[in-house]
CSV table of C-alpha atoms in Angstrom, one decimal:
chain,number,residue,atom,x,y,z
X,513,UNK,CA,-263.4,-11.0,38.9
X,514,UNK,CA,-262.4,-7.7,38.8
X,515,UNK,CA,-264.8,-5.1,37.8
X,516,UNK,CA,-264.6,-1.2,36.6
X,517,UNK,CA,-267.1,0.9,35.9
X,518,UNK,CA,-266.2,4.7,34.2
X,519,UNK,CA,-268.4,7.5,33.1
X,520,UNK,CA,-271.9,7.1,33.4
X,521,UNK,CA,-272.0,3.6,34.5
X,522,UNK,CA,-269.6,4.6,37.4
X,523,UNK,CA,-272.0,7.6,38.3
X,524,UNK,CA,-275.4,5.2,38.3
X,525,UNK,CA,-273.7,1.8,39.9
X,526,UNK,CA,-272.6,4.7,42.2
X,527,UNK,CA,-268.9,2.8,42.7
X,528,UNK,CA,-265.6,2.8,40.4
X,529,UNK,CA,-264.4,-0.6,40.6
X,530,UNK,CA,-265.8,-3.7,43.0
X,531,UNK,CA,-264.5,-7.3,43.3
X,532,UNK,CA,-267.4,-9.6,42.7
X,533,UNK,CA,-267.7,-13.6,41.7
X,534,UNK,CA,-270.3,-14.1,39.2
X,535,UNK,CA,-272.3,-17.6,39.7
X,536,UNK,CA,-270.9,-20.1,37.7
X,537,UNK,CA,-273.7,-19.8,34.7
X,538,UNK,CA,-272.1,-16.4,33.8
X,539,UNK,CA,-269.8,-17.6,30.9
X,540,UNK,CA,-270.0,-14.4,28.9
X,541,UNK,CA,-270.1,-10.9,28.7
X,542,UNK,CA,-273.7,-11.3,27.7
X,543,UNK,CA,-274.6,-13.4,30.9
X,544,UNK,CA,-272.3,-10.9,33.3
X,545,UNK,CA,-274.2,-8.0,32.1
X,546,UNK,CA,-277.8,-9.7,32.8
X,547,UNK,CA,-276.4,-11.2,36.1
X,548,UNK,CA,-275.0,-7.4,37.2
X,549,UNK,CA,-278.4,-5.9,36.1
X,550,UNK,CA,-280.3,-8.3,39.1
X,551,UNK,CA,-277.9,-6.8,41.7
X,552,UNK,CA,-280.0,-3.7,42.1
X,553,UNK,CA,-281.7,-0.9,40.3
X,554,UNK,CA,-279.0,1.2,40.2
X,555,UNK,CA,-277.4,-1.7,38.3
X,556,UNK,CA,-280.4,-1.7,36.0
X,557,UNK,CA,-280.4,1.8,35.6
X,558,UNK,CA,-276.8,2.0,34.5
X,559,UNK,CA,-276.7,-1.3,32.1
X,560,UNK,CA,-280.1,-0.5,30.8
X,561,UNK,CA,-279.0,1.1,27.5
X,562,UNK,CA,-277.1,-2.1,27.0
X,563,UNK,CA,-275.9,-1.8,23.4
X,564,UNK,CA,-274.2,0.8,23.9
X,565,UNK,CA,-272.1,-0.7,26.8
X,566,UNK,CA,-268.5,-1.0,25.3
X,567,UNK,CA,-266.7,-3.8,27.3
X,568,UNK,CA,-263.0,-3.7,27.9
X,569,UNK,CA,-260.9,-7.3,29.3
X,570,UNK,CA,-257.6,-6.8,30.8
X,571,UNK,CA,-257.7,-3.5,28.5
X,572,UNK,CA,-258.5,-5.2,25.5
X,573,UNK,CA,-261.9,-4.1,23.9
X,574,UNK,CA,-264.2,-7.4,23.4
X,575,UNK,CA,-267.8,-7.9,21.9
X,576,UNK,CA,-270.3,-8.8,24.2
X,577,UNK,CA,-270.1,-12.5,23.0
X,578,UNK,CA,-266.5,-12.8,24.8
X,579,UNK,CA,-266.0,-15.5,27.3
X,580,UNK,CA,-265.4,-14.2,31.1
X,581,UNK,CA,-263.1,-15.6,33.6
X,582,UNK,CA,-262.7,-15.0,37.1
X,583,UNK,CA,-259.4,-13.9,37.3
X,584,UNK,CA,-260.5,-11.4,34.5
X,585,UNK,CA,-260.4,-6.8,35.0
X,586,UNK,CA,-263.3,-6.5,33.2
X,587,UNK,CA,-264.2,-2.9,32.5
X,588,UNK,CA,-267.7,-1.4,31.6
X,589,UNK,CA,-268.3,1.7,29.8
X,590,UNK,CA,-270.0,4.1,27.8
X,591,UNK,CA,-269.0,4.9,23.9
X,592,UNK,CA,-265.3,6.9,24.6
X,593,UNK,CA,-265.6,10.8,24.1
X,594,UNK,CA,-261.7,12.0,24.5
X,595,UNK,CA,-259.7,14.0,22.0
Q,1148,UNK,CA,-244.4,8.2,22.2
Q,1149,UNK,CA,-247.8,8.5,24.2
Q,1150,UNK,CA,-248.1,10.4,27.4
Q,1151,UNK,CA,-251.4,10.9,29.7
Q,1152,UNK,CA,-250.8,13.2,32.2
Q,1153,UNK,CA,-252.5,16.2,34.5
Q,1154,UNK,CA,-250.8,18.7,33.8
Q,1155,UNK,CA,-250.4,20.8,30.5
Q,1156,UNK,CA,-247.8,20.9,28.0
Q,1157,UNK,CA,-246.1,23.3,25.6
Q,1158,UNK,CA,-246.7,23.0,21.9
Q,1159,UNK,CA,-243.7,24.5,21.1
Q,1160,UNK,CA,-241.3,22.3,23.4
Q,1161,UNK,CA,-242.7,19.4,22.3
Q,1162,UNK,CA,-242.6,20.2,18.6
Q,1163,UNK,CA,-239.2,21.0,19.1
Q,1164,UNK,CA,-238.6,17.8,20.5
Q,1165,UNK,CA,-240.1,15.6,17.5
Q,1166,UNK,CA,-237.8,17.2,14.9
Q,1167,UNK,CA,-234.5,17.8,16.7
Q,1168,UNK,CA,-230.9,16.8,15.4
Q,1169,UNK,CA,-233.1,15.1,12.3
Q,1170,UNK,CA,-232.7,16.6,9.1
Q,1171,UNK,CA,-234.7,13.4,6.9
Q,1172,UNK,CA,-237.7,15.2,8.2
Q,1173,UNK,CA,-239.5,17.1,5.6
Q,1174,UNK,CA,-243.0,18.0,7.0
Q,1175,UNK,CA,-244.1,18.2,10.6
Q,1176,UNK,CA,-248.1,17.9,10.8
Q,1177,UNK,CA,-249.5,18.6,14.4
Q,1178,UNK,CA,-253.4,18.8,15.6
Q,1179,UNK,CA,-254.1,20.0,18.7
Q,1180,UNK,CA,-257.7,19.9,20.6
Q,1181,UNK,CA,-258.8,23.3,23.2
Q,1182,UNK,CA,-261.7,23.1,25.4
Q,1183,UNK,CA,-264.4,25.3,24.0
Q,1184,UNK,CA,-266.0,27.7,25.7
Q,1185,UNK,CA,-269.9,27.1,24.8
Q,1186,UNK,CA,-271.2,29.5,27.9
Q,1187,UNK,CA,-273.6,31.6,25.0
Q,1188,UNK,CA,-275.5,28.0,24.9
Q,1189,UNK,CA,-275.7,27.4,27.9
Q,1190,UNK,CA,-273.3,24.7,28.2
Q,1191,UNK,CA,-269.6,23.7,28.9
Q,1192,UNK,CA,-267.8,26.4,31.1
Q,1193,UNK,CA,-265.2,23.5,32.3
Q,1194,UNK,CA,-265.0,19.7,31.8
Q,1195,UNK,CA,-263.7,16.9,33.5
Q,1196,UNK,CA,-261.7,14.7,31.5
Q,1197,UNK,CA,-262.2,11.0,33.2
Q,1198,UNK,CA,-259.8,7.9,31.9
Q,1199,UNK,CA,-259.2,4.6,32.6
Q,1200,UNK,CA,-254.9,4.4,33.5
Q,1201,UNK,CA,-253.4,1.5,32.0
Q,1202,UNK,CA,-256.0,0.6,29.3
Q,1203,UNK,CA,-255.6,4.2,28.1
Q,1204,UNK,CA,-251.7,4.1,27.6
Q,1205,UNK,CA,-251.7,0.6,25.9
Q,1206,UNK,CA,-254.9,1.6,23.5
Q,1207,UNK,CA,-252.5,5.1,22.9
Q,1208,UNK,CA,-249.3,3.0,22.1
Q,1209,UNK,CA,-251.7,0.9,19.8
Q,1210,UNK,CA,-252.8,3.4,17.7
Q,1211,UNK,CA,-249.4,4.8,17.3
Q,1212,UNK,CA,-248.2,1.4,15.9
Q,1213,UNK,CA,-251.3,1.1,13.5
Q,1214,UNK,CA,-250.4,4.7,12.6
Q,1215,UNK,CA,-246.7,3.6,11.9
Q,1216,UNK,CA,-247.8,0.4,9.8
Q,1217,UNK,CA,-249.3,2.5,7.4
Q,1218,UNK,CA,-247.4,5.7,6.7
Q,1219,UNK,CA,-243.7,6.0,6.7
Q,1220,UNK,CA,-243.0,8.1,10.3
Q,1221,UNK,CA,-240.4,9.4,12.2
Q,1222,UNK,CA,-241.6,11.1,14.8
Q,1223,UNK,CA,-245.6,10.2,16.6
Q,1224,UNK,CA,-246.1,11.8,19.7
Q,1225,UNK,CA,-249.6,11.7,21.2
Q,1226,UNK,CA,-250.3,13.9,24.6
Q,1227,UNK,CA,-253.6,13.4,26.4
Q,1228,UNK,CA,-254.7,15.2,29.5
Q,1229,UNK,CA,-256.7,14.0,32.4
Q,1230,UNK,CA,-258.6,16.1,35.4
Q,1231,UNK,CA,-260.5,19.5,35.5
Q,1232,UNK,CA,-259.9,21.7,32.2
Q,1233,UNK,CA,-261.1,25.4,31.5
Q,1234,UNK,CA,-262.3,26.8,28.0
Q,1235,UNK,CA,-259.2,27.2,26.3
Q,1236,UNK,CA,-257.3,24.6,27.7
Q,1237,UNK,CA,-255.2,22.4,26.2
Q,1238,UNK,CA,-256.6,18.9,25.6
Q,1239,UNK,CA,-254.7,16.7,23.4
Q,1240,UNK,CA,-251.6,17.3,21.1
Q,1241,UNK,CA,-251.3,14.7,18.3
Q,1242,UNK,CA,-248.1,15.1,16.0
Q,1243,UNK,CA,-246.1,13.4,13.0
Q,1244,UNK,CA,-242.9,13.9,11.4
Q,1245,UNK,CA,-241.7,12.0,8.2
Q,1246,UNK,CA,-239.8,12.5,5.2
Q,1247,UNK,CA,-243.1,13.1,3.3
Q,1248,UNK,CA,-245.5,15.7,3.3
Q,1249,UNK,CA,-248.3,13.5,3.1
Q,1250,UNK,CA,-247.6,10.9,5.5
Q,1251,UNK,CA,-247.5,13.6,8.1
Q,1252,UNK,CA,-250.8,15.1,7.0
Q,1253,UNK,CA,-252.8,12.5,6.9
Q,1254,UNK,CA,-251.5,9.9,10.2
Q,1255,UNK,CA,-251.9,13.2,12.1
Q,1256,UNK,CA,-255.5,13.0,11.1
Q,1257,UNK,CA,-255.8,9.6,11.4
Q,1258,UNK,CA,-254.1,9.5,15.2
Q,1259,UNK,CA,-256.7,11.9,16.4
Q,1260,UNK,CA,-260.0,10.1,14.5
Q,1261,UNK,CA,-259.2,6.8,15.8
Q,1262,UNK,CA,-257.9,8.3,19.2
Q,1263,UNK,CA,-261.7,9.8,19.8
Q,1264,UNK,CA,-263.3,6.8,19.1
Q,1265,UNK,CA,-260.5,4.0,20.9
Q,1266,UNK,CA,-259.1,6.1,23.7
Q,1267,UNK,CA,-260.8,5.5,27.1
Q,1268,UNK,CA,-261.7,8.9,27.6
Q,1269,UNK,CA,-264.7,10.2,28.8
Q,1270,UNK,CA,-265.7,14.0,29.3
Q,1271,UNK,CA,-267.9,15.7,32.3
Q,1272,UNK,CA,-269.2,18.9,31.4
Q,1273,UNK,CA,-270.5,22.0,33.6
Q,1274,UNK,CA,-273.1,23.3,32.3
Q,1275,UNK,CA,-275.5,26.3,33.9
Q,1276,UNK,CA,-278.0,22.9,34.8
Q,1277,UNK,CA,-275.3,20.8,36.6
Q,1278,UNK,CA,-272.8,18.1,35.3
Q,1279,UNK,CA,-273.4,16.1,31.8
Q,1280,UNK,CA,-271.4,12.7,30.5
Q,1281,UNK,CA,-270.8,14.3,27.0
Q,1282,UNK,CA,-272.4,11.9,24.5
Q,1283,UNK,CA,-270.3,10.5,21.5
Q,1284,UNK,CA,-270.9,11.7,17.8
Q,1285,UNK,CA,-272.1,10.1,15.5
Q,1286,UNK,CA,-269.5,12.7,13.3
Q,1287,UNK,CA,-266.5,10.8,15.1
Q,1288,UNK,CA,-267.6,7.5,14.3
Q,1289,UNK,CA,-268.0,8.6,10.5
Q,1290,UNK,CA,-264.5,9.9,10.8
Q,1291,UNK,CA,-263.3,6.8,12.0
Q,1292,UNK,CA,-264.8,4.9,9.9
Q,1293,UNK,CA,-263.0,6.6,7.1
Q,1294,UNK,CA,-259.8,5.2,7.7
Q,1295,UNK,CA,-260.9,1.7,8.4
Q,1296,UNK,CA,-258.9,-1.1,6.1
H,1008,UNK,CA,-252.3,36.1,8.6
H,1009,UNK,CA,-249.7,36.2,5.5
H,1010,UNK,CA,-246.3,36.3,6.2
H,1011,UNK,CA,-242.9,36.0,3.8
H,1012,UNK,CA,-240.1,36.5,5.4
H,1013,UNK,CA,-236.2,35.9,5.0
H,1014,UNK,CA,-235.6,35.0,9.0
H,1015,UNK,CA,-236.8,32.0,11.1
H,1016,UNK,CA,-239.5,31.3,12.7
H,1017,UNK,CA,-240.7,29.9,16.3
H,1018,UNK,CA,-243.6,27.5,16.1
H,1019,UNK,CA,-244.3,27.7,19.9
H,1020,UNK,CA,-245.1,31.6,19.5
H,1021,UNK,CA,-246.6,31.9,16.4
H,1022,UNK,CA,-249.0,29.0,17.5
H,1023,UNK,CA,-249.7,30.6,20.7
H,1024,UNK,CA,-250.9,33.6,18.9
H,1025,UNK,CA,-253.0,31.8,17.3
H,1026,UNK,CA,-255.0,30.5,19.6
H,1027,UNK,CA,-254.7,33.2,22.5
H,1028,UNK,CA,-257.6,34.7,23.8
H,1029,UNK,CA,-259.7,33.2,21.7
H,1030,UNK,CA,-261.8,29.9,23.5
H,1031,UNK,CA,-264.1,29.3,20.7
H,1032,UNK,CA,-261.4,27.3,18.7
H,1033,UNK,CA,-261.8,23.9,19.3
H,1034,UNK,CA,-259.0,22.5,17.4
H,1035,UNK,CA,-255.5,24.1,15.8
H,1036,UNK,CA,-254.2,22.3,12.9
H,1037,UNK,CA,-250.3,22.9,11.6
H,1038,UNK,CA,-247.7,22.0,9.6
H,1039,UNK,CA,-244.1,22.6,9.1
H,1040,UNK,CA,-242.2,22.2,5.9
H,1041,UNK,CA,-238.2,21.5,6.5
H,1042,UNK,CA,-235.1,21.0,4.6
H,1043,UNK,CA,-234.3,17.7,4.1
H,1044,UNK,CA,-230.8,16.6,4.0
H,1045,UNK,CA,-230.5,14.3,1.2
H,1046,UNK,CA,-226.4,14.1,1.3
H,1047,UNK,CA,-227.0,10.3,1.3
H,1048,UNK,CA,-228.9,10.5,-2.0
H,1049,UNK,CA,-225.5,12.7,-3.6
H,1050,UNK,CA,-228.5,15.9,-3.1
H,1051,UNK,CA,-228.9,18.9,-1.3
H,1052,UNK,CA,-226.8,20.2,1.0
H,1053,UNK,CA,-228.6,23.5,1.2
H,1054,UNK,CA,-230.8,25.2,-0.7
H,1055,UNK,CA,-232.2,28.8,-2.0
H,1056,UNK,CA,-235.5,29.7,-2.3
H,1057,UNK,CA,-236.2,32.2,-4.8
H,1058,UNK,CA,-239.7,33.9,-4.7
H,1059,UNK,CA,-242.0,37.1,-6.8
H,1060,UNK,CA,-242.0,39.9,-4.3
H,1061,UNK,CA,-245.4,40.7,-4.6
H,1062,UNK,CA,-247.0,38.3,-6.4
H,1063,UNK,CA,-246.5,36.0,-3.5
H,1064,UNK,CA,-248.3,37.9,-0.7
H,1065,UNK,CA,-251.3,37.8,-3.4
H,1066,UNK,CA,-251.4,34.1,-3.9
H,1067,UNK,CA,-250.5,33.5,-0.4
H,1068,UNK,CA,-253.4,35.7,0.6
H,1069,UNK,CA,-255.9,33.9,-1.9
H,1070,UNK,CA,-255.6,30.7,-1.3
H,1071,UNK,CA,-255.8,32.1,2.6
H,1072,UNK,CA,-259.2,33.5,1.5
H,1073,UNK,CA,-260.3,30.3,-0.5
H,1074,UNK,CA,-259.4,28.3,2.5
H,1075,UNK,CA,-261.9,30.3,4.5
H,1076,UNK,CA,-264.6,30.2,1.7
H,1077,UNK,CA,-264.8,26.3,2.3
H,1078,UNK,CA,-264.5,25.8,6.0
H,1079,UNK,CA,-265.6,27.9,9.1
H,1080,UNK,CA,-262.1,29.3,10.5
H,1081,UNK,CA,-261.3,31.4,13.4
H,1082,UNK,CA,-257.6,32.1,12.3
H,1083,UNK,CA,-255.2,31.1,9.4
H,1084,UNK,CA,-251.5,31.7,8.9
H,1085,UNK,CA,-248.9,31.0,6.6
H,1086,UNK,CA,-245.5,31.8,7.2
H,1087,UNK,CA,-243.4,31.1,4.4
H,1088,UNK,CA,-239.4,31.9,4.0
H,1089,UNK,CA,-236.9,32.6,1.2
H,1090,UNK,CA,-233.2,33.3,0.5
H,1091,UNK,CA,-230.9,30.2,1.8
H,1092,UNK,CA,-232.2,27.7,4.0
H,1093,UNK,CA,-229.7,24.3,5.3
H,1094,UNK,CA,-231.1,21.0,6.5
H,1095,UNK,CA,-233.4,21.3,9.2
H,1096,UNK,CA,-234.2,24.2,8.3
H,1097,UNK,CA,-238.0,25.6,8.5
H,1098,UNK,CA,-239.4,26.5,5.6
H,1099,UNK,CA,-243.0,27.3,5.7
H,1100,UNK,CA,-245.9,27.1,8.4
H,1101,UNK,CA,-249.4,26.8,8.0
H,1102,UNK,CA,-251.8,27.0,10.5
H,1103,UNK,CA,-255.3,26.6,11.1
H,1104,UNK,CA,-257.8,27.1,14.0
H,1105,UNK,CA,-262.1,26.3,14.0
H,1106,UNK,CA,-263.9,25.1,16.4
H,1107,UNK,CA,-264.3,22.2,14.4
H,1108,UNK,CA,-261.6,19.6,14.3
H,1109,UNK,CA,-261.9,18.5,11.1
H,1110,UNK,CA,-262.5,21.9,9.7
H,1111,UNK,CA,-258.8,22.4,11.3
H,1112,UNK,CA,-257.3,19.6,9.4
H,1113,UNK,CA,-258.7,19.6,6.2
H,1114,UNK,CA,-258.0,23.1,5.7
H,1115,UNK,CA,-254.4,22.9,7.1
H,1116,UNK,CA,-253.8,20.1,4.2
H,1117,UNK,CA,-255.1,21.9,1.8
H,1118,UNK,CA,-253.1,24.9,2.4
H,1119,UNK,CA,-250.4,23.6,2.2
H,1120,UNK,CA,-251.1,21.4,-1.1
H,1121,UNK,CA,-252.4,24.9,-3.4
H,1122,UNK,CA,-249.5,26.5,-1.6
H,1123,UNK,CA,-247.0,24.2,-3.3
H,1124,UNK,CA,-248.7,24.3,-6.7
H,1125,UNK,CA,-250.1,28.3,-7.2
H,1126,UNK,CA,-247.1,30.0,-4.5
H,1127,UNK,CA,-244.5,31.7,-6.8
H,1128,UNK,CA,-241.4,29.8,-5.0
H,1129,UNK,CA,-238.8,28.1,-6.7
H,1130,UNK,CA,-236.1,26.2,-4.8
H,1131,UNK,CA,-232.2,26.1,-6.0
H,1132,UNK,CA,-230.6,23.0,-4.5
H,1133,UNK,CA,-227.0,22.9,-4.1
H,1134,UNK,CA,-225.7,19.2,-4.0
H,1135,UNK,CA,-222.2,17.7,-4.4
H,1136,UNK,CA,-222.1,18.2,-8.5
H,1137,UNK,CA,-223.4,22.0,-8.3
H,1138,UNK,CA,-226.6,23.6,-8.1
H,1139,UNK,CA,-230.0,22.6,-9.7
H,1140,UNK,CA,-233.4,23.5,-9.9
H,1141,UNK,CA,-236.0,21.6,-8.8
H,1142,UNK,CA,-238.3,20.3,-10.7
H,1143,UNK,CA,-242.0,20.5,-10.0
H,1144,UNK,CA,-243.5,17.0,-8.9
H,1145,UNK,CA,-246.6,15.5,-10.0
H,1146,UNK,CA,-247.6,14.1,-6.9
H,1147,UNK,CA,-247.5,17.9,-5.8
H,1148,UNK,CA,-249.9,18.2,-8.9
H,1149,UNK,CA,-252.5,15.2,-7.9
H,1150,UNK,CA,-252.5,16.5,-4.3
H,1151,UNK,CA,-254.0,19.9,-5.5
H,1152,UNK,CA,-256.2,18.7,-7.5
H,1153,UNK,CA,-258.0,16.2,-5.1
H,1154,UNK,CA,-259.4,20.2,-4.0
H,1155,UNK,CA,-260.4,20.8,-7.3
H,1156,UNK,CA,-264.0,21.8,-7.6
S,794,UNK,CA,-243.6,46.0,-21.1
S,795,UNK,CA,-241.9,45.3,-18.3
S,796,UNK,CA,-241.0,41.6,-18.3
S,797,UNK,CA,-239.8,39.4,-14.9
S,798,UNK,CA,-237.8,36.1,-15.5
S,799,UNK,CA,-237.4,33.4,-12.5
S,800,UNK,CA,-235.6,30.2,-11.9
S,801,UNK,CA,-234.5,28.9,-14.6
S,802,UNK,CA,-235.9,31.5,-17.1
S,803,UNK,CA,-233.9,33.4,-15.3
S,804,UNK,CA,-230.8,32.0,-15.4
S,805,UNK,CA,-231.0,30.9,-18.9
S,806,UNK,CA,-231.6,34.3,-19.9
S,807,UNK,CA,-229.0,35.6,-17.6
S,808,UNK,CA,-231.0,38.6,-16.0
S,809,UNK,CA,-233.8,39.2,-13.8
S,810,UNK,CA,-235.6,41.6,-15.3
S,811,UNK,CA,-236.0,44.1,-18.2
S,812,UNK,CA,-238.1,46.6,-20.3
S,813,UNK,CA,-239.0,45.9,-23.6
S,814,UNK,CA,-241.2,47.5,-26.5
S,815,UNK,CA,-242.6,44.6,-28.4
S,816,UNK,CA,-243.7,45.1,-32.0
S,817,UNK,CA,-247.4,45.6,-32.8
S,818,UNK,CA,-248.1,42.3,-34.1
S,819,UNK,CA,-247.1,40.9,-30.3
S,820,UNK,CA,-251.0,40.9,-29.2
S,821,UNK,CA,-250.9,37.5,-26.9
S,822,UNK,CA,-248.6,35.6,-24.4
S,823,UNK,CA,-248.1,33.0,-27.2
S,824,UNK,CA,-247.3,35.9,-29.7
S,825,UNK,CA,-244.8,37.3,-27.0
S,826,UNK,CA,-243.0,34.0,-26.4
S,827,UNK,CA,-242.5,33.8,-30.2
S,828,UNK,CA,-241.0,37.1,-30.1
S,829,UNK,CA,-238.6,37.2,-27.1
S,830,UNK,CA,-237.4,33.7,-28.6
S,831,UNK,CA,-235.9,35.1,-31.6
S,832,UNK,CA,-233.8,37.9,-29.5
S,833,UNK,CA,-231.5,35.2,-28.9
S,834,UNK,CA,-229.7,31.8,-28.0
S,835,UNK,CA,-230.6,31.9,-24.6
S,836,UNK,CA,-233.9,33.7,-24.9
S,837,UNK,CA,-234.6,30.5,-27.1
S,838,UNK,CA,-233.5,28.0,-24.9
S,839,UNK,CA,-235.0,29.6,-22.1
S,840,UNK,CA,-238.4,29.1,-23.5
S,841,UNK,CA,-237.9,26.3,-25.6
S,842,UNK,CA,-239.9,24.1,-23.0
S,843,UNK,CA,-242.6,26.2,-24.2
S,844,UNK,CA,-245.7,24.4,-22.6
S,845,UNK,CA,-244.2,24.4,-19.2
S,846,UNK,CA,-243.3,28.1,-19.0
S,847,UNK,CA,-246.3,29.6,-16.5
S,848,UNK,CA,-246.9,33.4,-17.2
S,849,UNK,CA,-248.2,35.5,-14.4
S,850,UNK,CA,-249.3,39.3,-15.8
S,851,UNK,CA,-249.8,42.2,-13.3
S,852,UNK,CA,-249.5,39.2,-10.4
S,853,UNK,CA,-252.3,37.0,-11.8
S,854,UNK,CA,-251.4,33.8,-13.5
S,855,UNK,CA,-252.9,33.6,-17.2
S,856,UNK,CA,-252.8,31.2,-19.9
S,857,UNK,CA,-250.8,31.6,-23.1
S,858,UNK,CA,-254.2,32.8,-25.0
S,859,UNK,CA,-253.8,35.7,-23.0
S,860,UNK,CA,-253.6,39.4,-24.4
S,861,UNK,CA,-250.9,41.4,-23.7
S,862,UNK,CA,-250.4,45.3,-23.4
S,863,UNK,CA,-248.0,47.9,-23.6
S,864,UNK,CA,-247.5,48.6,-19.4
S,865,UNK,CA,-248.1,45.4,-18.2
S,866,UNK,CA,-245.7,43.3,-15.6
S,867,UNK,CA,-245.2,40.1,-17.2
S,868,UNK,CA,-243.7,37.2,-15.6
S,869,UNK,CA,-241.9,34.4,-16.9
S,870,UNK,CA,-241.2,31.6,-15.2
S,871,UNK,CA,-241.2,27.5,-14.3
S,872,UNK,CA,-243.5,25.7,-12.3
S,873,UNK,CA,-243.4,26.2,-8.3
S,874,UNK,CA,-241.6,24.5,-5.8
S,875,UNK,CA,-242.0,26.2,-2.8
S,876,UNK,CA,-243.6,24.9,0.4
């Protein structure tokens, strides 16, 4: 799967985008965000104020009970701050 | 019609634009949102604006049809800028034309409460102490929520 | 800023003004009432708008001053035209600039609703069986008094 | 007194303008409508939508319970329609 990080999440995983396959027990939003946060502490640093994390698939918002898929974008963010 | 781009625009063009060769227009509402300049706090002397292209256009071009399902519009044009921006820079123009007053007044404010709060935009200020993601208000999400169905 | 005036007006400049110089504003709220061709309907063709020399800069000037009693404003201006006015047409601007955004937008809406209710203006319309005054709306009425307080 | 008709006021009573010396028992608005009525036809269909006519003296609106004096500006007309 594809995956993008923006904001603060971008600026503590230290990278904007990475292509990554998840082990086949991630089935969820919920499961790829514990499954990222083992990757490193700068992964845990950056997903550690996890409800805030707004999750975007193939530019669709989604709750963090959406399934995953491996040909999914799947886009990680902080709340949106434009205007 | 939703454009994200760079580089600035000029209100009055684009007003211009939206209400040209129509005469069933009878009100023209328009919002537009400046970088502020909050040096004497210690804060913001620029921002970087930070989006995500592709997501942003299609979330844009969504809230323009929700916008359109609820008033009757003629016009909806929705600008957003990306990149480095000074205090009193041009951020977003947001504007509605329709036959009614009304319907103009109140999808412009609706296109730029939901934009803050659906749009993926994030902003990077400079501040005296370095860089800062700006947090989101809790003030945007109340507006929001306002015009939620 | 009060303006009533027979010529045009260009929004581009007028909003320019209003913003210039000043990077405090945060947001700049507008609207612009037009002439609506209604030839479909058997209605106006063109219009005249009759006004209270006087009078009009003092209402004008009040509710401009009432506006600024409710919400923290930088700058407010209504420009509002008489004498004979065609389809598309401009007919009135009002403007609003704060650094907050919704300061901007409320107070642009309700501008322009006290303006159509306490404004000394009275439109002629000229339509295919003659000329006719318009008659006051109520929705006009409920929209001002939703600012009632 | 120096009365000001506009819009229809105006037309009905076919002039823009005019100075008049009202008797002494002419003390209100309400007392002046009755009065200008009876100075003719179309003084009295001018104002014979009497609860509608808004009355602005010196450039401040008033209700018909007003008083009236000698050098005031009083003005006559419909409900607006500007904007």
């Amino acid at each position: 799967m594809k995956l993008l990080y923006f904001a603060w999440v971008r600026t503590n995983i230290g990278k904007a985008e990475e292509e990554l396959v998840a082990p086949d027990h991630v089935q969820t939003v919920e499961g790829l965000l514990d499954w990222l946060a083992t990757l490193g502490p700068q992964y845990a640093a950056a997903l550690d104020r996890r409800n805030v994390i707004k999750v975007a698939i193939n530019h669709e918002y989604v709750e963090h009970d959406h399934p995953v898929r491996p040909d999914d974008e799947i886009a990680l963010f902080p709340p949106v701050t434009g205007g | 019609m939703i454009r994200v781009q760079r580089e600035d625009f000029d209100i009055g063009t684009e007003l211009a634009l939206l209400t040209e060769g129509n005469s069933k227009i009878g009100g023209l509402a328009s919002f537009v949102g400046l970088v502020r300049d909050l040096a004497d706090q210690g804060a913001v002397s620029a921002m970087t604006l930070e989006h995500y292209p592709g997501m942003t256009e299609k979330r844009l071009a969504e809230i323009e049809a929700e916008a359109r399902s609820r008033w009757p519009l003629d016009g909806v044009l929705i600008i957003h800028r990306y990149g480095r921006l000074e205090p009193g820079d041009r951020i977003v123009l947001v504007a509605t034309t329709s036959a009614h007053r009304q319907a103009a007044l109140e999808s412009c404010a609706f296109l730029i409460d939901w934009l803050k709060t659906k749009a993926p935009f994030w902003k990077l200020e400079e501040g005296a102490k370095g860089t800062a993601w700006v947090e989101a208000k809790e003030s945007d999400d109340r507006a929001a929520e306002k015009w939620k169905r």
